[in-house]
């Protein structure tokens, strides 16, 4: 049975195990994977390839600066979180490759919360929508094969976070 005839969940699980897009395409269409790869990368009128760059911050030289930096890393800050695209986009009709991407989301503790409240929680104060180019697979209408397209998916990234009183956000 061709890969495209499998159920979306079975196909999603199989596709998630591959390391490269070439492996995905070979699995889906062993006889024509190179043609499919060329088709995906043909220029279109749309702007493609949106991405963002993570810059590393340098650590302090003095021990106290290092201690402070370590506390900051584990306190309420944006950090990389892996999200499932199907879950994040609430799309049960499509498969994405890669199936998971890293996004910045608020995390960490608020142990050093300066607010006078019982339950301080880490929440985003600045959010941005960023677009990530991925391979999207969908069954064609009438069940005749898979439609393969490169598409930009919008994901929410938390750029700034702070500790807030839980009671204030309810």
Coordinates of C-alpha atoms in Angstrom, one line a residue:
X1 CA 0.0 0.0 0.0
X2 CA 1.4 3.4 -0.9
X3 CA 2.4 5.6 2.0
X4 CA -0.3 8.2 1.1
X5 CA -3.1 5.7 1.5
X6 CA -2.3 5.2 5.3
X7 CA -4.4 7.0 7.9
X8 CA -3.2 10.4 8.9
X9 CA -2.2 9.2 12.4
X10 CA -0.2 6.2 11.1
X11 CA 1.5 8.3 8.5
X12 CA 2.2 11.1 11.0
X13 CA 3.9 8.6 13.3
X14 CA 6.0 7.1 10.4
X15 CA 7.0 10.6 9.1
X16 CA 8.0 11.8 12.5
X17 CA 10.8 9.1 12.7
X18 CA 12.8 10.5 9.7
X19 CA 15.8 12.8 10.1
X20 CA 15.8 14.5 6.8
X21 CA 13.2 15.8 4.3
X22 CA 14.8 13.5 1.6
X23 CA 14.0 10.5 3.8
X24 CA 10.4 11.7 4.1
X25 CA 10.0 12.1 0.4
X26 CA 11.7 8.7 -0.4
X27 CA 9.2 7.0 2.0
X28 CA 6.2 8.8 0.5
X29 CA 7.1 8.4 -3.2
X30 CA 10.1 6.0 -3.7
X31 CA 10.0 6.2 -7.5
X32 CA 9.6 10.0 -7.8
X33 CA 11.0 11.5 -4.6
X34 CA 13.6 13.6 -6.5
X35 CA 10.9 15.1 -8.8
X36 CA 8.8 16.0 -5.7
X37 CA 11.8 17.6 -4.1
X38 CA 12.5 19.8 -7.2
X39 CA 8.8 20.7 -7.3
X40 CA 8.8 21.8 -3.7
X41 CA 11.8 24.1 -4.2
X42 CA 10.6 25.8 -7.5
X43 CA 10.4 29.5 -7.0
X44 CA 6.9 30.9 -6.5
X45 CA 5.6 34.5 -6.3
X46 CA 5.3 34.1 -2.5
X47 CA 8.1 35.2 -0.1
X48 CA 9.4 32.0 1.4
X49 CA 12.0 31.1 4.0
X50 CA 11.1 33.2 7.0
X51 CA 13.2 32.4 10.1
X52 CA 14.7 34.0 13.1
X53 CA 18.1 33.9 14.8
X54 CA 18.8 33.1 18.4
X55 CA 21.8 35.1 19.7
X56 CA 23.8 33.7 22.6
X57 CA 24.3 36.1 25.5
X58 CA 27.8 36.2 27.1
X59 CA 28.1 35.2 30.7
X60 CA 29.6 37.5 33.3
X61 CA 33.2 37.1 34.4
X62 CA 32.7 37.8 38.1
X63 CA 31.3 34.9 40.2
X64 CA 28.4 36.9 41.4
X65 CA 27.4 37.7 37.9
X66 CA 27.6 34.0 37.1
X67 CA 25.3 33.2 40.1
X68 CA 22.9 35.9 39.0
X69 CA 22.9 34.6 35.4
X70 CA 22.1 31.1 36.7
X71 CA 19.2 32.3 38.7
X72 CA 17.9 34.3 35.7
X73 CA 18.1 31.2 33.6
X74 CA 15.9 29.3 35.9
X75 CA 13.6 32.2 36.8
X76 CA 10.7 33.5 34.7
X77 CA 12.2 33.9 31.1
X78 CA 11.5 32.9 27.5
X79 CA 13.0 29.5 26.8
X80 CA 12.9 27.0 24.0
X81 CA 10.0 24.6 24.1
X82 CA 9.2 21.9 21.6
X83 CA 5.7 22.1 20.3
X84 CA 3.8 19.6 18.1
X85 CA 2.6 21.5 15.0
X86 CA -0.6 19.4 14.6
X87 CA -1.6 20.2 18.2
X88 CA -0.4 23.8 18.2
X89 CA -2.3 24.6 14.9
X90 CA -5.2 22.3 15.8
X91 CA -4.9 20.6 12.4
X92 CA -6.0 17.0 12.2
X93 CA -6.3 17.0 8.4
X94 CA -2.6 17.6 7.8
X95 CA 0.9 16.2 8.6
X96 CA 3.8 18.5 9.1
X97 CA 7.5 17.8 8.7
X98 CA 9.2 18.4 10.9
X99 CA 6.3 17.5 13.2
X100 CA 7.7 19.6 16.1
X101 CA 9.4 22.9 16.3
X102 CA 11.1 25.0 19.0
X103 CA 9.3 28.1 20.1
X104 CA 10.1 30.6 22.9
X105 CA 7.6 30.3 25.7
X106 CA 7.7 31.7 29.2
X107 CA 8.9 29.2 31.8
X108 CA 10.8 28.9 35.0
X109 CA 9.9 29.8 38.6
X110 CA 9.0 33.0 40.3
X111 CA 10.7 32.2 43.6
X112 CA 12.2 35.7 43.6
X113 CA 8.9 37.3 42.9
X114 CA 8.9 40.8 44.4
X115 CA 5.1 41.0 44.4
X116 CA 3.2 40.4 47.6
X117 CA 0.9 37.6 46.6
X118 CA 0.5 34.0 47.5
X119 CA 0.7 32.4 44.0
X120 CA 3.1 34.2 41.6
X121 CA 3.2 32.7 38.1
X122 CA 5.4 33.3 35.0
X123 CA 3.4 34.9 32.2
X124 CA 4.2 36.5 28.8
X125 CA 4.3 40.3 28.7
X126 CA 5.4 40.6 25.0
X127 CA 4.3 38.1 22.4
X128 CA 5.2 37.9 18.7
X129 CA 3.9 35.7 15.9
X130 CA 6.7 34.2 13.9
X131 CA 6.5 32.1 10.7
X132 CA 8.3 28.8 10.1
X133 CA 8.6 27.1 6.8
X134 CA 7.7 23.4 6.9
X135 CA 6.5 20.6 4.6
X136 CA 2.7 20.0 4.8
X137 CA 1.2 16.7 3.6
X138 CA -2.6 16.4 3.0
X139 CA -4.7 13.8 1.3
X140 CA -5.9 15.0 -2.1
X141 CA -9.6 15.4 -2.7
X142 CA -11.1 12.1 -3.7
X143 CA -8.3 10.2 -1.9
X144 CA -5.9 10.2 -4.8
X145 CA -2.5 10.7 -3.3
X146 CA -0.9 13.2 -1.1
X147 CA -0.6 16.9 -1.7
X148 CA 2.9 18.1 -0.7
X149 CA 3.6 21.8 -0.2
X150 CA 6.0 24.0 1.6
X151 CA 4.0 26.3 3.8
X152 CA 4.7 29.0 6.4
X153 CA 3.0 28.2 9.8
X154 CA 2.5 31.0 12.4
X155 CA 3.6 30.2 15.9
X156 CA 3.4 32.3 19.0
X157 CA 6.7 33.2 20.6
X158 CA 7.0 34.8 24.0
X159 CA 9.7 37.5 23.9
X160 CA 9.4 38.9 27.4
X161 CA 8.0 37.3 30.6
X162 CA 7.4 38.5 34.1
X163 CA 6.0 37.1 37.4
X164 CA 2.4 38.1 38.0
X165 CA 0.0 37.3 40.8
X166 CA -2.2 34.5 39.7
X167 CA -5.3 36.1 41.3
X168 CA -4.8 39.3 39.1
X169 CA -4.9 37.3 35.9
X170 CA -8.1 35.4 36.6

